[in-house]
PDB file of C-alpha atoms and ligand atoms in Angstrom:
ATOM      1  CA  MET A  20     135.549  15.911-109.840  1.00  0.00           C
ATOM      2  CA  GLU A  21     132.463  15.490-111.409  1.00  0.00           C
ATOM      3  CA  LEU A  22     128.969  14.054-110.975  1.00  0.00           C
ATOM      4  CA  LYS A  23     126.339  13.413-113.657  1.00  0.00           C
ATOM      5  CA  ILE A  24     123.120  13.416-112.654  1.00  0.00           C
ATOM      6  CA  CYS A  25     120.381  12.108-114.433  1.00  0.00           C
ATOM      7  CA  HIS A  26     116.293  13.843-113.730  1.00  0.00           C
ATOM      8  CA  MET A  27     113.743  10.689-114.125  1.00  0.00           C
ATOM      9  CA  TYR A  28     110.489  11.482-115.509  1.00  0.00           C
ATOM     10  CA  PRO A  29     110.731  15.164-114.730  1.00  0.00           C
ATOM     11  CA  ASP A  30     107.403  15.913-117.027  1.00  0.00           C
ATOM     12  CA  VAL A  31     105.201  13.576-114.588  1.00  0.00           C
ATOM     13  CA  LEU A  32     106.902  13.003-110.723  1.00  0.00           C
ATOM     14  CA  ASN A  33     107.319  16.368-110.397  1.00  0.00           C
ATOM     15  CA  LEU A  34     104.875  17.821-106.910  1.00  0.00           C
ATOM     16  CA  TYR A  35     104.997  20.043-104.976  1.00  0.00           C
ATOM     17  CA  GLY A  36     108.346  21.457-106.805  1.00  0.00           C
ATOM     18  CA  ASP A  37     110.732  18.322-106.178  1.00  0.00           C
ATOM     19  CA  ARG A  38     113.218  19.014-108.454  1.00  0.00           C
ATOM     20  CA  GLY A  39     114.398  21.830-106.627  1.00  0.00           C
ATOM     21  CA  ASN A  40     116.469  18.865-105.068  1.00  0.00           C
ATOM     22  CA  VAL A  41     117.973  18.417-108.311  1.00  0.00           C
ATOM     23  CA  MET A  42     118.688  22.496-107.674  1.00  0.00           C
ATOM     24  CA  CYS A  43     120.009  22.495-104.117  1.00  0.00           C
ATOM     25  CA  MET A  44     122.451  19.578-104.767  1.00  0.00           C
ATOM     26  CA  THR A  45     123.696  21.161-108.074  1.00  0.00           C
ATOM     27  CA  GLN A  46     124.548  23.848-106.526  1.00  0.00           C
ATOM     28  CA  ARG A  47     125.926  22.758-103.158  1.00  0.00           C
ATOM     29  CA  LEU A  48     128.831  21.009-105.615  1.00  0.00           C
ATOM     30  CA  ASN A  49     129.722  24.034-107.616  1.00  0.00           C
ATOM     31  CA  TRP A  50     129.876  26.160-104.923  1.00  0.00           C
ATOM     32  CA  ARG A  51     132.656  23.473-104.024  1.00  0.00           C
ATOM     33  CA  GLY A  52     133.623  24.008-107.311  1.00  0.00           C
ATOM     34  CA  ILE A  53     132.132  20.627-108.111  1.00  0.00           C
ATOM     35  CA  GLU A  54     131.564  20.117-111.969  1.00  0.00           C
ATOM     36  CA  THR A  55     127.597  18.173-112.868  1.00  0.00           C
ATOM     37  CA  THR A  56     125.301  17.716-115.594  1.00  0.00           C
ATOM     38  CA  VAL A  57     121.889  17.198-115.193  1.00  0.00           C
ATOM     39  CA  ARG A  58     119.961  14.661-117.489  1.00  0.00           C
ATOM     40  CA  LYS A  59     116.773  14.988-117.986  1.00  0.00           C
ATOM     41  CA  LEU A  60     114.530  11.563-119.104  1.00  0.00           C
ATOM     42  CA  PRO A  61     110.671  11.863-119.613  1.00  0.00           C
ATOM     43  CA  ILE A  62     108.622   9.228-120.400  1.00  0.00           C
ATOM     44  CA  GLY A  63     109.912   8.242-124.485  1.00  0.00           C
ATOM     45  CA  ASP A  64     113.230   8.421-123.493  1.00  0.00           C
ATOM     46  CA  SER A  65     115.073   5.729-123.556  1.00  0.00           C
ATOM     47  CA  ALA A  66     118.345   7.151-122.488  1.00  0.00           C
ATOM     48  CA  SER A  67     120.478   4.019-120.984  1.00  0.00           C
ATOM     49  CA  LEU A  68     121.108   5.065-117.622  1.00  0.00           C
ATOM     50  CA  ALA A  69     124.852   3.830-117.691  1.00  0.00           C
ATOM     51  CA  GLY A  70     127.199   6.568-117.086  1.00  0.00           C
ATOM     52  CA  PHE A  71     124.850   8.320-114.438  1.00  0.00           C
ATOM     53  CA  ASP A  72     126.256   8.671-110.663  1.00  0.00           C
ATOM     54  CA  LEU A  73     122.846  10.316-109.512  1.00  0.00           C
ATOM     55  CA  VAL A  74     119.603   9.559-110.417  1.00  0.00           C
ATOM     56  CA  PHE A  75     116.380  11.178-108.901  1.00  0.00           C
ATOM     57  CA  ILE A  76     112.626  10.435-109.083  1.00  0.00           C
ATOM     58  CA  GLY A  77     110.009  13.259-107.786  1.00  0.00           C
ATOM     59  CA  GLY A  78     106.759  11.699-106.607  1.00  0.00           C
ATOM     60  CA  GLY A  79     102.641  12.329-108.380  1.00  0.00           C
ATOM     61  CA  GLN A  80      99.873  11.623-107.716  1.00  0.00           C
ATOM     62  CA  ASP A  81      98.557   7.573-108.540  1.00  0.00           C
ATOM     63  CA  PHE A  82      97.274   9.035-111.849  1.00  0.00           C
ATOM     64  CA  GLU A  83     101.138  10.420-112.400  1.00  0.00           C
ATOM     65  CA  GLN A  84     101.982   6.945-111.613  1.00  0.00           C
ATOM     66  CA  GLN A  85      99.517   4.600-113.596  1.00  0.00           C
ATOM     67  CA  VAL A  86     100.364   7.458-117.117  1.00  0.00           C
ATOM     68  CA  LEU A  87     103.959   6.323-116.406  1.00  0.00           C
ATOM     69  CA  LEU A  88     103.447   2.236-115.803  1.00  0.00           C
ATOM     70  CA  GLU A  89     103.341   1.005-119.671  1.00  0.00           C
ATOM     71  CA  ASP A  90     106.908   3.047-120.253  1.00  0.00           C
ATOM     72  CA  LEU A  91     108.810   1.882-117.157  1.00  0.00           C
ATOM     73  CA  HIS A  92     107.963  -1.691-118.287  1.00  0.00           C
ATOM     74  CA  ARG A  93     109.284  -0.717-121.395  1.00  0.00           C
ATOM     75  CA  GLY A  94     112.807  -1.816-119.965  1.00  0.00           C
ATOM     76  CA  LYS A  95     113.156   1.470-117.696  1.00  0.00           C
ATOM     77  CA  ASP A  96     112.210  -1.346-114.505  1.00  0.00           C
ATOM     78  CA  ARG A  97     115.439  -2.981-116.425  1.00  0.00           C
ATOM     79  CA  GLU A  98     117.337  -0.825-116.163  1.00  0.00           C
ATOM     80  CA  ILE A  99     116.918   1.035-112.776  1.00  0.00           C
ATOM     81  CA  ARG A 100     117.591  -2.363-110.810  1.00  0.00           C
ATOM     82  CA  ALA A 101     120.977  -2.580-113.216  1.00  0.00           C
ATOM     83  CA  ALA A 102     121.787   0.610-111.826  1.00  0.00           C
ATOM     84  CA  ILE A 103     120.948  -0.002-108.221  1.00  0.00           C
ATOM     85  CA  GLU A 104     122.587  -3.384-108.093  1.00  0.00           C
ATOM     86  CA  ASP A 105     125.613  -1.252-109.038  1.00  0.00           C
ATOM     87  CA  GLY A 106     125.769   1.081-106.836  1.00  0.00           C
ATOM     88  CA  VAL A 107     124.592   3.952-108.002  1.00  0.00           C
ATOM     89  CA  CYS A 108     123.182   6.705-106.085  1.00  0.00           C
ATOM     90  CA  PHE A 109     119.418   7.411-106.037  1.00  0.00           C
ATOM     91  CA  LEU A 110     117.204   9.637-104.458  1.00  0.00           C
ATOM     92  CA  THR A 111     113.741   8.645-104.693  1.00  0.00           C
ATOM     93  CA  ILE A 112     110.652  10.911-103.212  1.00  0.00           C
ATOM     94  CA  CYS A 113     106.980   9.831-102.608  1.00  0.00           C
ATOM     95  CA  GLY A 114     105.510   8.411-105.624  1.00  0.00           C
ATOM     96  CA  GLY A 115     109.074   8.157-107.201  1.00  0.00           C
ATOM     97  CA  TYR A 116     110.069   6.277-103.363  1.00  0.00           C
ATOM     98  CA  GLN A 117     107.249   3.177-103.727  1.00  0.00           C
ATOM     99  CA  MET A 118     107.701   2.702-107.938  1.00  0.00           C
ATOM    100  CA  LEU A 119     110.619   1.131-106.646  1.00  0.00           C
ATOM    101  CA  GLY A 120     109.388  -1.283-105.057  1.00  0.00           C
ATOM    102  CA  SER A 121     106.957  -4.287-105.575  1.00  0.00           C
ATOM    103  CA  TYR A 122     103.533  -2.555-105.937  1.00  0.00           C
ATOM    104  CA  TYR A 123     101.228  -0.904-104.607  1.00  0.00           C
ATOM    105  CA  GLU A 124      97.835  -1.189-104.201  1.00  0.00           C
ATOM    106  CA  THR A 125      95.374   2.166-104.603  1.00  0.00           C
ATOM    107  CA  TYR A 126      92.420   2.630-102.119  1.00  0.00           C
ATOM    108  CA  ASP A 127      90.238   2.213-104.435  1.00  0.00           C
ATOM    109  CA  GLY A 128      91.728  -1.973-105.278  1.00  0.00           C
ATOM    110  CA  GLN A 129      93.688  -0.646-108.470  1.00  0.00           C
ATOM    111  CA  ARG A 130      96.962  -2.348-108.687  1.00  0.00           C
ATOM    112  CA  CYS A 131     100.263  -1.174-110.436  1.00  0.00           C
ATOM    113  CA  ASP A 132     102.789  -3.384-110.038  1.00  0.00           C
ATOM    114  CA  PHE A 133     106.429  -1.944-110.478  1.00  0.00           C
ATOM    115  CA  ILE A 134     109.354  -2.670-110.430  1.00  0.00           C
ATOM    116  CA  GLY A 135     110.737  -4.697-107.000  1.00  0.00           C
ATOM    117  CA  ALA A 136     114.254  -2.751-106.949  1.00  0.00           C
ATOM    118  CA  LEU A 137     113.215  -2.452-103.596  1.00  0.00           C
ATOM    119  CA  ASP A 138     111.893  -5.574-100.829  1.00  0.00           C
ATOM    120  CA  LEU A 139     109.345  -3.067-100.297  1.00  0.00           C
ATOM    121  CA  TYR A 140     105.373  -2.318-100.912  1.00  0.00           C
ATOM    122  CA  THR A 141     102.654   0.050-100.894  1.00  0.00           C
ATOM    123  CA  VAL A 142      98.948  -0.265 -99.804  1.00  0.00           C
ATOM    124  CA  GLY A 143      96.435   2.892-100.014  1.00  0.00           C
ATOM    125  CA  ALA A 144      94.869   3.730 -97.047  1.00  0.00           C
ATOM    126  CA  LYS A 145      91.145   6.143 -96.971  1.00  0.00           C
ATOM    127  CA  GLU A 146      93.039   8.174 -94.458  1.00  0.00           C
ATOM    128  CA  ARG A 147      95.142  10.919 -97.035  1.00  0.00           C
ATOM    129  CA  MET A 148      98.322  11.290 -93.889  1.00  0.00           C
ATOM    130  CA  ILE A 149      99.513  14.928 -94.539  1.00  0.00           C
ATOM    131  CA  GLY A 150     101.231  17.407 -93.324  1.00  0.00           C
ATOM    132  CA  ASN A 151     104.335  18.484 -92.111  1.00  0.00           C
ATOM    133  CA  TYR A 152     106.992  15.729 -90.095  1.00  0.00           C
ATOM    134  CA  LYS A 153     110.264  14.748 -88.718  1.00  0.00           C
ATOM    135  CA  PHE A 154     112.286  11.989 -89.009  1.00  0.00           C
ATOM    136  CA  ARG A 155     115.983  11.154 -87.327  1.00  0.00           C
ATOM    137  CA  CYS A 156     118.130   9.211 -89.836  1.00  0.00           C
ATOM    138  CA  GLY A 157     119.665   6.145 -88.879  1.00  0.00           C
ATOM    139  CA  PRO A 158     123.462   6.319 -88.352  1.00  0.00           C
ATOM    140  CA  GLU A 159     124.418   4.539 -91.915  1.00  0.00           C
ATOM    141  CA  SER A 160     122.399   7.830 -93.273  1.00  0.00           C
ATOM    142  CA  GLY A 161     124.575  10.244 -91.741  1.00  0.00           C
ATOM    143  CA  GLY A 162     122.010  10.357 -88.265  1.00  0.00           C
ATOM    144  CA  SER A 163     120.955  14.069 -89.363  1.00  0.00           C
ATOM    145  CA  LEU A 164     117.320  15.428 -87.982  1.00  0.00           C
ATOM    146  CA  VAL A 165     115.327  15.605 -91.496  1.00  0.00           C
ATOM    147  CA  VAL A 166     112.041  17.809 -91.870  1.00  0.00           C
ATOM    148  CA  GLY A 167     109.741  17.680 -94.726  1.00  0.00           C
ATOM    149  CA  PHE A 168     106.608  17.947 -95.946  1.00  0.00           C
ATOM    150  CA  GLU A 169     104.360  14.661 -96.874  1.00  0.00           C
ATOM    151  CA  ASN A 170     101.042  13.879 -98.960  1.00  0.00           C
ATOM    152  CA  HIS A 171     100.074  10.606 -99.553  1.00  0.00           C
ATOM    153  CA  SER A 172      97.802   7.026 -99.295  1.00  0.00           C
ATOM    154  CA  GLY A 173      99.770   4.965 -99.825  1.00  0.00           C
ATOM    155  CA  LYS A 174     101.220   2.880 -96.531  1.00  0.00           C
ATOM    156  CA  THR A 175     104.480   1.681 -97.641  1.00  0.00           C
ATOM    157  CA  TRP A 176     105.959  -1.531 -96.040  1.00  0.00           C
ATOM    158  CA  LEU A 177     109.176  -3.121 -95.305  1.00  0.00           C
ATOM    159  CA  GLY A 178     110.686  -6.161 -96.114  1.00  0.00           C
ATOM    160  CA  SER A 179     113.989  -7.063 -94.721  1.00  0.00           C
ATOM    161  CA  ALA A 180     116.368  -6.991 -97.576  1.00  0.00           C
ATOM    162  CA  VAL A 181     116.348  -3.227 -97.002  1.00  0.00           C
ATOM    163  CA  GLN A 182     116.508  -0.441 -93.450  1.00  0.00           C
ATOM    164  CA  PRO A 183     114.360   2.694 -92.512  1.00  0.00           C
ATOM    165  CA  LEU A 184     115.698   5.232 -93.800  1.00  0.00           C
ATOM    166  CA  GLY A 185     114.774   6.823 -90.717  1.00  0.00           C
ATOM    167  CA  THR A 186     112.534   6.903 -87.343  1.00  0.00           C
ATOM    168  CA  VAL A 187     109.504   9.011 -86.963  1.00  0.00           C
ATOM    169  CA  LEU A 188     109.395  11.370 -84.339  1.00  0.00           C
ATOM    170  CA  ALA A 189     106.694  13.659 -85.659  1.00  0.00           C
ATOM    171  CA  GLY A 190     104.042  12.795 -88.366  1.00  0.00           C
ATOM    172  CA  TYR A 191     103.473   9.281 -90.145  1.00  0.00           C
ATOM    173  CA  GLY A 192     106.408   7.891 -92.282  1.00  0.00           C
ATOM    174  CA  ASN A 193     105.720   5.116 -94.063  1.00  0.00           C
ATOM    175  CA  ASN A 194     102.727   4.190 -92.982  1.00  0.00           C
ATOM    176  CA  GLY A 195     102.375   6.079 -89.733  1.00  0.00           C
ATOM    177  CA  GLU A 196     102.443   2.394 -87.532  1.00  0.00           C
ATOM    178  CA  ASP A 197     105.600   0.784 -87.231  1.00  0.00           C
ATOM    179  CA  GLY A 198     107.543   4.454 -86.743  1.00  0.00           C
ATOM    180  CA  THR A 199     109.992   3.949 -89.910  1.00  0.00           C
ATOM    181  CA  GLU A 200     110.840   6.600 -92.176  1.00  0.00           C
ATOM    182  CA  GLY A 201     111.431   6.005 -96.439  1.00  0.00           C
ATOM    183  CA  ALA A 202     114.335   3.233 -96.604  1.00  0.00           C
ATOM    184  CA  ARG A 203     117.368   2.523 -97.369  1.00  0.00           C
ATOM    185  CA  TYR A 204     119.463  -0.403-100.251  1.00  0.00           C
ATOM    186  CA  ARG A 205     122.881   0.392-101.373  1.00  0.00           C
ATOM    187  CA  ASN A 206     123.426   3.748-102.293  1.00  0.00           C
ATOM    188  CA  VAL A 207     119.516   4.330-102.498  1.00  0.00           C
ATOM    189  CA  PHE A 208     118.105   7.116-100.359  1.00  0.00           C
ATOM    190  CA  GLY A 209     114.023   6.297-100.529  1.00  0.00           C
ATOM    191  CA  THR A 210     111.424   9.300 -98.692  1.00  0.00           C
ATOM    192  CA  TYR A 211     107.993  10.520 -98.445  1.00  0.00           C
ATOM    193  CA  SER A 212     109.678  13.967 -97.378  1.00  0.00           C
ATOM    194  CA  HIS A 213     108.560  16.388-100.369  1.00  0.00           C
ATOM    195  CA  GLY A 214     110.179  19.582-102.135  1.00  0.00           C
ATOM    196  CA  PRO A 215     111.482  20.938 -99.092  1.00  0.00           C
ATOM    197  CA  LEU A 216     113.441  17.927 -98.468  1.00  0.00           C
ATOM    198  CA  LEU A 217     117.066  19.095 -99.498  1.00  0.00           C
ATOM    199  CA  PRO A 218     117.317  22.766 -99.348  1.00  0.00           C
ATOM    200  CA  LYS A 219     115.814  22.993 -95.722  1.00  0.00           C
ATOM    201  CA  ASN A 220     118.087  19.220 -94.345  1.00  0.00           C
ATOM    202  CA  PRO A 221     121.502  20.643 -96.063  1.00  0.00           C
ATOM    203  CA  ALA A 222     123.692  17.643 -93.860  1.00  0.00           C
ATOM    204  CA  LEU A 223     121.443  14.564 -95.323  1.00  0.00           C
ATOM    205  CA  CYS A 224     122.320  16.253 -98.699  1.00  0.00           C
ATOM    206  CA  ASP A 225     125.556  16.367 -98.181  1.00  0.00           C
ATOM    207  CA  HIS A 226     125.828  12.718 -97.074  1.00  0.00           C
ATOM    208  CA  ILE A 227     123.622  11.762-100.598  1.00  0.00           C
ATOM    209  CA  LEU A 228     126.260  13.920-102.760  1.00  0.00           C
ATOM    210  CA  LEU A 229     128.807  12.160 -99.835  1.00  0.00           C
ATOM    211  CA  THR A 230     127.877   8.915-100.877  1.00  0.00           C
ATOM    212  CA  ALA A 231     127.812   9.369-105.460  1.00  0.00           C
ATOM    213  CA  LEU A 232     131.107  11.234-105.100  1.00  0.00           C
ATOM    214  CA  THR A 233     132.613   8.669-102.939  1.00  0.00           C
ATOM    215  CA  ARG A 234     131.235   5.216-105.033  1.00  0.00           C
ATOM    216  CA  LYS A 235     132.727   7.564-107.679  1.00  0.00           C
ATOM    217  CA  TYR A 236     135.597   8.512-106.796  1.00  0.00           C
ATOM    218  CA  GLY A 237     136.602   5.573-104.223  1.00  0.00           C
ATOM    219  CA  ARG A 238     137.162   8.573-101.260  1.00  0.00           C
ATOM    220  CA  ALA A 239     135.539  11.971-101.783  1.00  0.00           C
ATOM    221  CA  GLU A 240     135.409  15.114 -98.795  1.00  0.00           C
ATOM    222  CA  LEU A 241     133.384  17.365 -99.307  1.00  0.00           C
ATOM    223  CA  ALA A 242     133.958  21.458 -98.237  1.00  0.00           C
ATOM    224  CA  PRO A 243     131.724  22.724 -95.664  1.00  0.00           C
ATOM    225  CA  LEU A 244     129.425  25.422 -96.660  1.00  0.00           C
ATOM    226  CA  ASN A 245     127.919  28.540 -94.310  1.00  0.00           C
ATOM    227  CA  ASP A 246     124.960  26.999 -93.853  1.00  0.00           C
ATOM    228  CA  GLU A 247     123.429  29.915 -91.850  1.00  0.00           C
ATOM    229  CA  ALA A 248     120.007  30.645 -93.763  1.00  0.00           C
ATOM    230  CA  GLU A 249     119.516  26.858 -94.354  1.00  0.00           C
ATOM    231  CA  ASN A 250     119.611  25.861 -90.411  1.00  0.00           C
ATOM    232  CA  ALA A 251     118.079  28.591 -89.434  1.00  0.00           C
ATOM    233  CA  ALA A 252     114.917  27.295 -91.845  1.00  0.00           C
ATOM    234  CA  HIS A 253     115.611  23.896 -90.289  1.00  0.00           C
ATOM    235  CA  ASP A 254     115.457  24.717 -86.904  1.00  0.00           C
ATOM    236  CA  GLU A 255     112.549  26.922 -86.828  1.00  0.00           C
ATOM    237  CA  MET A 256     110.754  24.083 -88.439  1.00  0.00           C
ATOM    238  CA  ALA A 257     112.005  21.204 -86.430  1.00  0.00           C
ATOM    239  CA  GLU A 258     110.645  23.034 -82.941  1.00  0.00           C
ATOM    240  CA  LYS A 259     107.236  23.947 -85.082  1.00  0.00           C
ATOM    241  CA  ILE A 260     107.065  20.530 -85.658  1.00  0.00           C
ATOM    242  CA  HIS A 261     105.023  17.889 -82.514  1.00  0.00           C
TER     243      HIS A 261
HETATM  244  N1  LIG B 249     100.339   8.470-105.477  1.00  0.00           N
HETATM  245  C1  LIG B 249     101.038   8.327-103.914  1.00  0.00           C
HETATM  246  C2  LIG B 249      99.993   8.153-102.675  1.00  0.00           C
HETATM  247  O1  LIG B 249      98.511   8.873-102.353  1.00  0.00           O
HETATM  248  C3  LIG B 249     102.036   8.894-103.577  1.00  0.00           C
HETATM  249  C4  LIG B 249     102.000  10.552-103.693  1.00  0.00           C
HETATM  250  C5  LIG B 249     102.679  11.418-103.764  1.00  0.00           C
HETATM  251  O2  LIG B 249     103.400  11.171-104.472  1.00  0.00           O
HETATM  252  N2  LIG B 249     102.441  12.393-102.915  1.00  0.00           N
HETATM  253  O3  LIG B 249     100.581   7.871-102.109  1.00  0.00           O
END
């Protein structure tokens, strides 16, 4: 088995070491003898998304999101929408997650028209939503308890065509008001949780990998790993966050 990963916009969307999620996915696959290739797709690279099994997009500040708009609307928007409809697995974080929605209006009134791949939009708030947080994934996302870190001004509102990734147990999540966190649509996972997401949440990592492998091979299994250290980090944070 083999998984082809595309890391989109690693040059501009890489807050808090979000690329650690790609390293984590690669390592957990390699430990099981599953080959991976990672192809970076920076601004200006117009390579097609065809043939990728999993696309990762990290987070970025308002400035970076504005910088990449032109590149996005030069064809990557169509590519991403088509890949999503085709069932390609996506993991997108914060700014990268917002980018899949229809728009982001910053607190100072600047509007970024995004790509409308997911039925959601984001509006900036005066108070930033910052801190460690935790949420419980919905059953279709494996149901695990996830510990993470969020830092965003944007409040994201989900439309009826998407499901939340999970329910907030402590912290803000999508908007600090309706208790939802992230979004799920087809094989897309969107979340506000930055860098520590997958290394500290091995159950969610494996759920995402299994989603991508199942789409590619029809059925797939992942051999269990010794997650003692990962689970210890997870459980310690879960206890600390209220
Ligand atoms: N610029 C967006 C916001 O503040 C995304 C931030 C991020 O990716 N951390 O809402």
